[in-house]
Short mmCIF file of C-alpha atoms and ligand atoms in Angstrom, two decimals:
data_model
loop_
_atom_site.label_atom_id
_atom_site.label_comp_id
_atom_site.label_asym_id
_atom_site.label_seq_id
_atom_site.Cartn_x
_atom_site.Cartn_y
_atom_site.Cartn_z
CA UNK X 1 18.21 -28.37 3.64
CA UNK X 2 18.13 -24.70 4.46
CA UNK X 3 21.73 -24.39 4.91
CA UNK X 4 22.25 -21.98 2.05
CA UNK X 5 23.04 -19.45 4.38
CA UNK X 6 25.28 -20.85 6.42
CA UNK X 7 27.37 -22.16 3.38
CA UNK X 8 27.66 -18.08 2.00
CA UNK X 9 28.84 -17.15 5.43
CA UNK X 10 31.15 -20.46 5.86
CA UNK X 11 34.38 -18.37 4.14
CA UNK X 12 34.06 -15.96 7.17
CA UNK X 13 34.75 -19.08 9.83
CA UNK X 14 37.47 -20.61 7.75
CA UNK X 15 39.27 -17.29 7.37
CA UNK X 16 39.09 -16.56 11.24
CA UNK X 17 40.37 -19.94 12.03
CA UNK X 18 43.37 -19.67 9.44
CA UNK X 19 44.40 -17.16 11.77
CA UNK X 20 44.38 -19.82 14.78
CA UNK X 21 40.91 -18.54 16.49
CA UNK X 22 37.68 -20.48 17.07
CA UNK X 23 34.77 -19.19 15.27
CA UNK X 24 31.38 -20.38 15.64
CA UNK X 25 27.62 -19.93 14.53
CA UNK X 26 25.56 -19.19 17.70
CA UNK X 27 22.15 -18.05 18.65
CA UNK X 28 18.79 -17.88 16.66
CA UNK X 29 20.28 -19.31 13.40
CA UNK X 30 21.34 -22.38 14.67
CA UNK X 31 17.90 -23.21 16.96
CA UNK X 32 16.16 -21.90 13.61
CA UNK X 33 18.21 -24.57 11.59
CA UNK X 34 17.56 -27.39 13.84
CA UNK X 35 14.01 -26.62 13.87
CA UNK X 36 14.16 -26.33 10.34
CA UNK X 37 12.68 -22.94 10.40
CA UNK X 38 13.75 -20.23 7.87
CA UNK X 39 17.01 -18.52 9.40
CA UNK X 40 16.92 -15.00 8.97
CA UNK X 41 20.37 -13.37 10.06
CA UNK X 42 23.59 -15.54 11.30
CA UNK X 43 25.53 -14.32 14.11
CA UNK X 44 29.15 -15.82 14.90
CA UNK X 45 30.67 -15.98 18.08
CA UNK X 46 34.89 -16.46 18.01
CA UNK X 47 37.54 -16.18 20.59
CA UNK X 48 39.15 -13.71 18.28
CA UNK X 49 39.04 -10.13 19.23
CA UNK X 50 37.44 -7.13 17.73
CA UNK X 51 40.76 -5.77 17.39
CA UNK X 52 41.48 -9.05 15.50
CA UNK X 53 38.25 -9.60 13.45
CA UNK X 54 39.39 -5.85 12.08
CA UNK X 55 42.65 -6.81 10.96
CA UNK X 56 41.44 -10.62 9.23
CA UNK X 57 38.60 -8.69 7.34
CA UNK X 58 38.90 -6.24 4.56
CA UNK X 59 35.91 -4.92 5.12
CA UNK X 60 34.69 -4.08 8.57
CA UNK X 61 32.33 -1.72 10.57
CA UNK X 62 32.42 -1.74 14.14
CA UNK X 63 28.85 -1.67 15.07
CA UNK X 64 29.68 -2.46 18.97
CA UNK X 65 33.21 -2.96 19.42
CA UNK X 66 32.65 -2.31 23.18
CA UNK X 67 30.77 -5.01 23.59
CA UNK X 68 32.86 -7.04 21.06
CA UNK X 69 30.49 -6.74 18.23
CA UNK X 70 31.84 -6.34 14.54
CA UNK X 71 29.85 -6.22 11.83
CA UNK X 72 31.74 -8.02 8.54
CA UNK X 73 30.97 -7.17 5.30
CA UNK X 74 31.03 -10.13 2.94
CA UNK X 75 30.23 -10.62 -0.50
CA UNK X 76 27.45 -7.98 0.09
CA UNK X 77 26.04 -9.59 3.10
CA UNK X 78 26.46 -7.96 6.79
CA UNK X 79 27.28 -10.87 9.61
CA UNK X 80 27.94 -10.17 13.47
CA UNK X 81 30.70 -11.17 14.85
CA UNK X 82 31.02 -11.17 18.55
CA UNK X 83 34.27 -12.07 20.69
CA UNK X 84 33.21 -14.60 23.41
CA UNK X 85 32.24 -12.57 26.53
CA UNK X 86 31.01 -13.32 29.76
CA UNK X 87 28.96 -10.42 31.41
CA UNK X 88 30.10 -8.60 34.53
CA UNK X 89 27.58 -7.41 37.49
CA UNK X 90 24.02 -6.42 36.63
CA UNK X 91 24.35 -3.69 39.21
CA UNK X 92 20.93 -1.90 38.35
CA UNK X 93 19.32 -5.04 36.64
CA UNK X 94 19.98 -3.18 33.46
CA UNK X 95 23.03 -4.36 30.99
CA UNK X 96 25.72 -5.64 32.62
CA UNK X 97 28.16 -2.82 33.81
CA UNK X 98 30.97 -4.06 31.77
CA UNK X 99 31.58 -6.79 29.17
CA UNK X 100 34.56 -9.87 30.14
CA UNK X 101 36.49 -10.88 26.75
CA UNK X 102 37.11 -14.80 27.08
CA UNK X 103 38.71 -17.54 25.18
CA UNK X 104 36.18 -20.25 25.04
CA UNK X 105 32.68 -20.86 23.70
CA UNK X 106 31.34 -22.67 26.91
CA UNK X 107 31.86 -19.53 28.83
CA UNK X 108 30.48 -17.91 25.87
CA UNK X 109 27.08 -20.00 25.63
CA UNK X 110 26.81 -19.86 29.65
CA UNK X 111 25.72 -16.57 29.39
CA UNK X 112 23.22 -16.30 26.76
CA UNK X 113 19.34 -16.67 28.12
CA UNK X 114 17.75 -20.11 27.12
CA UNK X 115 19.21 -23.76 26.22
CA UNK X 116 17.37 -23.27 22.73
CA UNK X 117 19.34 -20.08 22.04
CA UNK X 118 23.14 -21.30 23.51
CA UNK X 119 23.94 -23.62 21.05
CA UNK X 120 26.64 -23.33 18.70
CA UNK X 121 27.53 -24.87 15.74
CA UNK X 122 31.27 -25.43 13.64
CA UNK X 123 31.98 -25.13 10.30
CA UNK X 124 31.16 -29.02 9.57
CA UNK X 125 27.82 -28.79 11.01
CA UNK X 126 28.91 -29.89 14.47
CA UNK X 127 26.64 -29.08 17.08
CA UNK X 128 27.83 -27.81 20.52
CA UNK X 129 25.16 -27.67 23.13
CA UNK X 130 26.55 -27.60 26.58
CA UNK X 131 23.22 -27.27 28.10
CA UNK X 132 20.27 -29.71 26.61
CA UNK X 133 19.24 -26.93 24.07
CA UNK X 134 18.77 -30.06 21.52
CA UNK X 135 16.62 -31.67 23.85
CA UNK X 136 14.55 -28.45 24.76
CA UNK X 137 13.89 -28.00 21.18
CA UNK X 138 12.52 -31.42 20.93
CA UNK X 139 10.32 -31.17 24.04
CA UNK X 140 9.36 -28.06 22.49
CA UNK X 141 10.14 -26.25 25.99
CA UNK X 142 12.04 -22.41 27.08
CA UNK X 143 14.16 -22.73 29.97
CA UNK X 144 16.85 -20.75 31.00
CA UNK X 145 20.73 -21.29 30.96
CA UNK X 146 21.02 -21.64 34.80
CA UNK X 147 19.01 -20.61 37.52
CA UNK X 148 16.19 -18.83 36.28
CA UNK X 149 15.46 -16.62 39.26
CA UNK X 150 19.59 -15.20 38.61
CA UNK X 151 19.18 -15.16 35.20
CA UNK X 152 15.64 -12.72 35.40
CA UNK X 153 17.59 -11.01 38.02
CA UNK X 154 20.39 -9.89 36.20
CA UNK X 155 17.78 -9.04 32.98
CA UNK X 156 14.31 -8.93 33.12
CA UNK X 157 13.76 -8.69 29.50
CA UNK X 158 14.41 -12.02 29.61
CA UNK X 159 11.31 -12.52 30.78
CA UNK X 160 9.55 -10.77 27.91
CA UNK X 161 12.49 -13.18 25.68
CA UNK X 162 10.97 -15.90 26.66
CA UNK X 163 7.54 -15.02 26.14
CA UNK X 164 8.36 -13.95 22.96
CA UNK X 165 9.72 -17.03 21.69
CA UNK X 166 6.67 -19.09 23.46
CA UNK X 167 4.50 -16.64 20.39
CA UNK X 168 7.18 -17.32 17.90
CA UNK X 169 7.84 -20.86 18.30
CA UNK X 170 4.63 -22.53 20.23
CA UNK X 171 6.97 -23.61 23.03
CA UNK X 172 6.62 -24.35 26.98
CA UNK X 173 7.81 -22.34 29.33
CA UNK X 174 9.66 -25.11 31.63
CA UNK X 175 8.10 -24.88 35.19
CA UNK X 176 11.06 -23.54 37.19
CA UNK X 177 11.77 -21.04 34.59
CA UNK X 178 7.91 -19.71 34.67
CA UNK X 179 8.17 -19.80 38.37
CA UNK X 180 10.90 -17.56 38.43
CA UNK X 181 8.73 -15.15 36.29
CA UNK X 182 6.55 -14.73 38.81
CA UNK X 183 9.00 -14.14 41.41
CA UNK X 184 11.25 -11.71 39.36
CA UNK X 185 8.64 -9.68 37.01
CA UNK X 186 8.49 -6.85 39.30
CA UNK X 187 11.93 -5.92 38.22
CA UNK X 188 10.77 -5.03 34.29
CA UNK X 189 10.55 -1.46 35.28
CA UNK X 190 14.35 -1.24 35.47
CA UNK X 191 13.82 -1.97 31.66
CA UNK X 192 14.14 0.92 28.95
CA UNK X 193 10.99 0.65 27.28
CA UNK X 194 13.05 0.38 23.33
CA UNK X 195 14.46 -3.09 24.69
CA UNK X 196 10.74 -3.67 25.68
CA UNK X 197 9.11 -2.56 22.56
CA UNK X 198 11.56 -4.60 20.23
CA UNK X 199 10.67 -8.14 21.96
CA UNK X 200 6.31 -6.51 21.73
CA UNK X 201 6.73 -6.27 18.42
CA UNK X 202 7.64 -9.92 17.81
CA UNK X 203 5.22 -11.38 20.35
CA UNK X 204 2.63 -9.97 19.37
CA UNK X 205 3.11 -11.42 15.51
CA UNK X 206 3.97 -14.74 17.10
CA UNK X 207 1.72 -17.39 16.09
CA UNK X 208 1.02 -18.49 19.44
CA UNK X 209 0.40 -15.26 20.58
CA UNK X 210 -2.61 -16.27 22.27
CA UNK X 211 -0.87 -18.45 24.73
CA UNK X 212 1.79 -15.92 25.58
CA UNK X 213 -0.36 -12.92 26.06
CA UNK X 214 -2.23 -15.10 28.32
CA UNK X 215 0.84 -15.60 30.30
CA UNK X 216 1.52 -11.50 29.92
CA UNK X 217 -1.50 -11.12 31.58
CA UNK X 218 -1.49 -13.74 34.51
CA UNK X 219 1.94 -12.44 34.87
CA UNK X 220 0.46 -8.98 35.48
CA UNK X 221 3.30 -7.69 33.72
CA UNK X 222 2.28 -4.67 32.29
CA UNK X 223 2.12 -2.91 35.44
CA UNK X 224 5.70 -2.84 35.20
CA UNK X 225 5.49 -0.79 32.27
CA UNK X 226 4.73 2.79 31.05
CA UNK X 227 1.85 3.37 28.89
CA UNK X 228 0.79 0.19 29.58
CA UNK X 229 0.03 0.42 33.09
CA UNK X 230 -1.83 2.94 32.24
CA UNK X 231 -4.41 1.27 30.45
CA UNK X 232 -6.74 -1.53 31.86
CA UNK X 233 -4.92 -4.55 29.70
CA UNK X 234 -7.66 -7.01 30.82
CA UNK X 235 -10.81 -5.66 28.42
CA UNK X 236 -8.75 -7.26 25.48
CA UNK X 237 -8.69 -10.57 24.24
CA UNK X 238 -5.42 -11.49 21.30
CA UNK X 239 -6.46 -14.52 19.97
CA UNK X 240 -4.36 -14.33 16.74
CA UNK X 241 -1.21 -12.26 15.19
CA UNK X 242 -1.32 -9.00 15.38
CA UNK X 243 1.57 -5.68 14.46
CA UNK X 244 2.27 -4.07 17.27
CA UNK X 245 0.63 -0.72 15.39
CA UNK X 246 -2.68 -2.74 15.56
CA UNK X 247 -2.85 -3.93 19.01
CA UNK X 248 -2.04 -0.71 20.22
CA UNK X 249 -4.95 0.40 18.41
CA UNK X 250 -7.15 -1.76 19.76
CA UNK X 251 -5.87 -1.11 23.34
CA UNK X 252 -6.71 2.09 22.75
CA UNK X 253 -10.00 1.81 21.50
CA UNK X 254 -11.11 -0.25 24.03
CA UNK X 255 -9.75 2.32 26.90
CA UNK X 256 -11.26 5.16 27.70
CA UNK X 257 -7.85 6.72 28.74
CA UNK X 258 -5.24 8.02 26.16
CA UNK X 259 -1.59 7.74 27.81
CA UNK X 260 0.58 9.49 25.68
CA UNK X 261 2.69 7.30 23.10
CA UNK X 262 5.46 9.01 23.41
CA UNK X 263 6.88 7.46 26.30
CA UNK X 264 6.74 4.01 23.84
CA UNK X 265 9.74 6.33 21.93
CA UNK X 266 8.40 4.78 18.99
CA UNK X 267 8.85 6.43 15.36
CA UNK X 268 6.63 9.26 13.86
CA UNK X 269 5.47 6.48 11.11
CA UNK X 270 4.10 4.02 13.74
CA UNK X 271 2.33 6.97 16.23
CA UNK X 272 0.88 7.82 12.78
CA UNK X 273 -0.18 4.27 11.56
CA UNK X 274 -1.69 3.45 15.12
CA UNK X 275 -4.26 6.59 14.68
CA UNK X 276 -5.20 5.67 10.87
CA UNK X 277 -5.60 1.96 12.47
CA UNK X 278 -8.11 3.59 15.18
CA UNK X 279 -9.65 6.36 12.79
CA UNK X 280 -10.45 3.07 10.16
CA UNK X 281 -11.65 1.17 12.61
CA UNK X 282 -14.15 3.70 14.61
CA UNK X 283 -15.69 4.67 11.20
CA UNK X 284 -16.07 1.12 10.12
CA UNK X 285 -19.86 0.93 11.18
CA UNK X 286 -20.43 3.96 9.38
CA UNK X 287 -19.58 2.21 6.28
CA UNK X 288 -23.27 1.27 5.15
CA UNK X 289 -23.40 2.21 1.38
CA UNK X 290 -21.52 2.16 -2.01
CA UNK X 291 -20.78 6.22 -1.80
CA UNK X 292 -19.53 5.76 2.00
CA UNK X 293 -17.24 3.08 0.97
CA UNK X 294 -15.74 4.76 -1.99
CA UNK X 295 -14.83 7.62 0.28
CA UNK X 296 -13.26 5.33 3.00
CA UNK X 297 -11.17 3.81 0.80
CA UNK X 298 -9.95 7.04 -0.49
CA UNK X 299 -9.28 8.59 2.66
CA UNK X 300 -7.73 5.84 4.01
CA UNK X 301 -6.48 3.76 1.21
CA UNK X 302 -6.97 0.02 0.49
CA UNK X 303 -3.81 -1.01 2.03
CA UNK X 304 -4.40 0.13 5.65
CA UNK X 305 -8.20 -0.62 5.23
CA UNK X 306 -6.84 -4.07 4.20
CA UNK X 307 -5.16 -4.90 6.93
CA UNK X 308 -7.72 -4.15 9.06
CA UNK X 309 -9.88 -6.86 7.36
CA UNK X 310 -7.16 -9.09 8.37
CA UNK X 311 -7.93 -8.95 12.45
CA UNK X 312 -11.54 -8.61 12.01
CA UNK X 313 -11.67 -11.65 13.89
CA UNK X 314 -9.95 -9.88 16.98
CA UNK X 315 -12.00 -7.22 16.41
CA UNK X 316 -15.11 -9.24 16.40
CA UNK X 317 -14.07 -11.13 19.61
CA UNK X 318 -13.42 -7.91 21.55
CA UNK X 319 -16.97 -6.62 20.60
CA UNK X 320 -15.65 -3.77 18.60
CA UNK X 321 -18.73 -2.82 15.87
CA UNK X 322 -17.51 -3.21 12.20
CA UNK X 323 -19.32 -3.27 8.97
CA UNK X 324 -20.89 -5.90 7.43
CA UNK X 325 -18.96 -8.19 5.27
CA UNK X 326 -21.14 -8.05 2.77
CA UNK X 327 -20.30 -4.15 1.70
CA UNK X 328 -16.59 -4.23 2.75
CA UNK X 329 -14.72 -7.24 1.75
CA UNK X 330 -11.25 -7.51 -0.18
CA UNK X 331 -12.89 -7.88 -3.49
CA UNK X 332 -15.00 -4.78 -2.92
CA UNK X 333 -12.25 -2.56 -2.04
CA UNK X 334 -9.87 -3.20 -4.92
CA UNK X 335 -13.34 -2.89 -7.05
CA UNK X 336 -13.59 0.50 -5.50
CA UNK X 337 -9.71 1.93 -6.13
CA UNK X 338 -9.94 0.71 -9.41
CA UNK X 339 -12.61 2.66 -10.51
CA UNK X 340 -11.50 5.81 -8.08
CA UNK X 341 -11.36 9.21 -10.26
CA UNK X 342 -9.20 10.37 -7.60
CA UNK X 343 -6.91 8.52 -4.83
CA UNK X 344 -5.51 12.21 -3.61
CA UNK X 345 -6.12 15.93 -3.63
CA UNK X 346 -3.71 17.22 -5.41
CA UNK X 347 -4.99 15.18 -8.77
CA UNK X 348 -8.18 17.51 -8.28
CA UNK X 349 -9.03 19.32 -11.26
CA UNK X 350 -9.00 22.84 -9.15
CA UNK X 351 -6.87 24.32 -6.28
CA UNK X 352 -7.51 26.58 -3.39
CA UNK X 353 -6.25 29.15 -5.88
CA UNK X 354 -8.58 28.46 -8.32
CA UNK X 355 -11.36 28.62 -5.97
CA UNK X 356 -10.41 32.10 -4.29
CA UNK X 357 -9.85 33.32 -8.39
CA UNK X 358 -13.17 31.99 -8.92
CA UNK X 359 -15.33 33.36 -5.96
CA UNK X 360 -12.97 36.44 -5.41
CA UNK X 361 -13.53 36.05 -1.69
CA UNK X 362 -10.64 35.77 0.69
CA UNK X 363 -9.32 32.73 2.22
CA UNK X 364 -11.15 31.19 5.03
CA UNK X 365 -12.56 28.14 7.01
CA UNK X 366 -14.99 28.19 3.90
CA UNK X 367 -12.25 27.38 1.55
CA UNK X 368 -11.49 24.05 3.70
CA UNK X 369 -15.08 22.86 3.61
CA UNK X 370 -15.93 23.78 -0.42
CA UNK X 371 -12.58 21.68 -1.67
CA UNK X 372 -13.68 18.29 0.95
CA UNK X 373 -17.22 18.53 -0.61
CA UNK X 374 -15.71 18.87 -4.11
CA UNK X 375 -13.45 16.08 -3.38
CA UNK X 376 -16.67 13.85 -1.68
CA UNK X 377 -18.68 14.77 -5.18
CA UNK X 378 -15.66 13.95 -7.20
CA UNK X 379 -15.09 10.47 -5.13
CA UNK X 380 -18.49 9.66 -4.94
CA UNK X 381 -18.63 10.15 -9.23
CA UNK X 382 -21.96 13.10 -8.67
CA UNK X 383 -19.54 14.97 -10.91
CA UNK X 384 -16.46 14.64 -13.35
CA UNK X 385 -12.69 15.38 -12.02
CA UNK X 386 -12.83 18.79 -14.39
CA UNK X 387 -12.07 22.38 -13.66
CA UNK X 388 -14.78 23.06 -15.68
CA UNK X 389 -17.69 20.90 -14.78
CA UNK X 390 -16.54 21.22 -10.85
CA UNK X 391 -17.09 24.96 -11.00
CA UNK X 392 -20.03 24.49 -12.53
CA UNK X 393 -21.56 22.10 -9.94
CA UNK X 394 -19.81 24.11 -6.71
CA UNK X 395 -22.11 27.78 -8.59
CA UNK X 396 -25.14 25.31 -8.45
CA UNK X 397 -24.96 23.08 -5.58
CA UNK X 398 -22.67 24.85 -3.09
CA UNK X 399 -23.12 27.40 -0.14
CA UNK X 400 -20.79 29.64 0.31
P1 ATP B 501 15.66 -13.81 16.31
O1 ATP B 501 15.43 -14.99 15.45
O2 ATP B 501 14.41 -13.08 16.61
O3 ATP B 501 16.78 -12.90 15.86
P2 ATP B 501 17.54 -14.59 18.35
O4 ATP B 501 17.52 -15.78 19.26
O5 ATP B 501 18.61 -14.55 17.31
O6 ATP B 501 16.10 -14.45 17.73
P3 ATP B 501 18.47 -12.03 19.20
O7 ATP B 501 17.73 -11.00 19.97
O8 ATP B 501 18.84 -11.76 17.79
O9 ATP B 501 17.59 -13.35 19.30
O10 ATP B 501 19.79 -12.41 20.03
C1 ATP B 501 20.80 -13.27 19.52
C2 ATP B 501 21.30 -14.22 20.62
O11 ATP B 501 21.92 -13.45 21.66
C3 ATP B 501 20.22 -15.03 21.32
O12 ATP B 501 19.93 -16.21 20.61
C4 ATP B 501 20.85 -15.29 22.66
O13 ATP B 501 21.80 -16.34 22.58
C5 ATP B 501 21.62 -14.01 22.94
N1 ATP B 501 20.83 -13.00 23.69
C6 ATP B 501 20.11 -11.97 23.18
N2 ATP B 501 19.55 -11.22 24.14
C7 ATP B 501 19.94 -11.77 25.31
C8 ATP B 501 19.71 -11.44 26.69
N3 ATP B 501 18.95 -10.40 27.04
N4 ATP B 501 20.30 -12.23 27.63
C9 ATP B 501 21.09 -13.26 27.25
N5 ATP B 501 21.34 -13.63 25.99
C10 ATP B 501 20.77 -12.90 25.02
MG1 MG B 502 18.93 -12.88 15.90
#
């Protein structure tokens, strides 16, 4: 019963523990497995260490040995395995200043965020949950390992962690532990805003995202953070998944104010996918006939334009304008791309060179505008994707 994973990595316990250390799994594969949710990575925990894990495994790549993280190779598959630590001072309410090697799992589990999350589990399936994670997972409820007010203190991303898994997993937050939100949220500007963006990302495709943004919000904790306190978060509503790329769009379609994304230190890819998210969605009204659509769809592609359709519920309920349903709809688009004569420039039928040849004129703004309305004419199907006919129609019907 969705243990497939755990037997493929079971080889790597046995071997640590022929070499006389413990060796657990810990974390979100064990919750994930009592809540018979699909498990996704496995992380170990063992009292041997990294030094030791090197020497037991052929194959080994120290991913963050300082922290006591080694990443084996096994049978193709990467698995972390971390020595048992206990975490030293949270001087700055960052990471801890230094890392504590130990030799046994409770000290281990103490120091992990919630009960759901600190339970750890042997090679024969036997649970070890010092701290009612079982029970939390029954009462469906996120509370801390210890007092929650020390706990934020020390790292206020847990706070966003525990959000996070109230989207993922349609949990509580347990009173004292939401309490101790309140009191400690301040402290999420210490945060670097990667940790941040991480944990975002996975909120905000949570299925119970609506419940946890609600909380982001009464939390008022995105005054805490760059970018986002610079944006009035209250003028939108999340009332269903979303990618991070396509909240942000929204965000920023419903602010007047652009704060610049780079302080989210996100990739090139996603700064680019938020702006084809906005761009598709802005011209979206403007979709009102069979020639506009065919051209949306090739500048934007069906894929992108496809996943808009997906939110336009969240779209709807934050009174952005879209098109009607009746012109764009999934069946229309992939009508469209399948009967495209072109889904990019460069299958055009002439060049910029061909058109400078043809007019002998030199290059200019002109150029730019004469190759977009071939392109439209081409898209639209007013004229055939051929050098010949195109020159033809650009002699007749274009202004140059
Ligand atoms: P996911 O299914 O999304 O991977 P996860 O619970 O495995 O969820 P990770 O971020 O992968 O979450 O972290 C692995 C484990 O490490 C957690 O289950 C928790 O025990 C511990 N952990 C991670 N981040 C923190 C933190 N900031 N403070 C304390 N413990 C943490
Ligand atoms: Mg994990």
């Amino acid at each position: 019963m969705g243990n497939e994973l755990f037997e493929k990595a079971l080889p790597i316990l046995n071997q640590i523990e022929t070499h006389h250390f413990e060796a657990y799994f810990v974390g979100g594969a064990v919750r994930d497995y009592i809540m018979h949710r699909t498990i996704h990575d496995i992380d170990i925990t063992t009292s041997a260490m990294p030094d030791e894990i090197e020497d037991i495994f052929e194959h080994t790549i120290p991913i963050g040995k300082e922290h006591g993280t080694i990443n084996v190779v096994f049978n193709n598959e990467n698995y972390e395995v971390t020595t048992f630590r206990s975490e030293g001072d949270y001087l700055d309410h960052r990471r801890p200043s230094e890392v504590h090697f130990v030799r046994n799992l409770y000290e281990d589990v103490q120091r992990r965020d919630f009960t759901i999350n600190a339970i750890a589990m042997d090679k024969n399936y036997k649970i070890f949950d010092y701290f009612g994670g079982q029970k939390d997972i029954q009462s469906k409820l996120i509370r801390t390992v210890g007092n929650p007010s020390e706990r934020f203190k020390e790292d206020a991303l847990r706070i966003i962690r525990g959000l996070r898994f109230q989207s993922q997993l349609t949990f509580d937050i347990h009173t004292e532990t939401f309490e101790a939100m309140q009191l400690t949220c301040s402290d999420i500007e210490y945060l670097s805003i990667e940790r941040i963006v991480v944990e975002f990302k996975k909120l905000i495709l949570g299925s119970n995202v609506k419940q946890s943004y609600h909380n982001l919000l009464s939390l008022k904790l995105f005054n805490h953070i760059p970018f986002f306190n610079e944006l009035d978060m209250t003028c939108v509503y999340i009332n269903e998944p979303l990618e991070f790329e396509q909240w942000l769009a929204i965000l920023l379609i419903k602010n007047d104010t652009l704060p610049s994304l780079k302080q989210l230190k996100i990739s090139n890819k996603e700064k680019s996918d938020i702006h084809t998210y906005i761009d598709i969605i802005e011209t979206l009204p403007q979709i009102t006939s069979k020639d506009a659509l065919k051209l949306f769809v090739y500048d934007y592609s069906d894929y992108y334009i496809l996943k808009v359709l997906n939110i336009y519920s969240v779209l709807q309920n934050n009174q952005i304008p879209t098109a009607s349903e009746l012109i764009i709809n999934s069946l229309s688009i992939k009508q469209v791309v399948q009967h495209l004569q072109l889904h990019e420039r460069k299958e055009m039928d002439v060049n910029g060179k061909d058109l400078l040849d043809h007019f002998n004129k030199n290059g200019g703004p002109w150029l730019k505008n004469v190759l977009r309305e071939i392109e439209c004419a081409i898209v639209t199907d007013k004229i055939k994707n051929n050098k010949e006919e195109i020159l033809k129609w650009v002699n007749e019907n274009v202004k140059i």
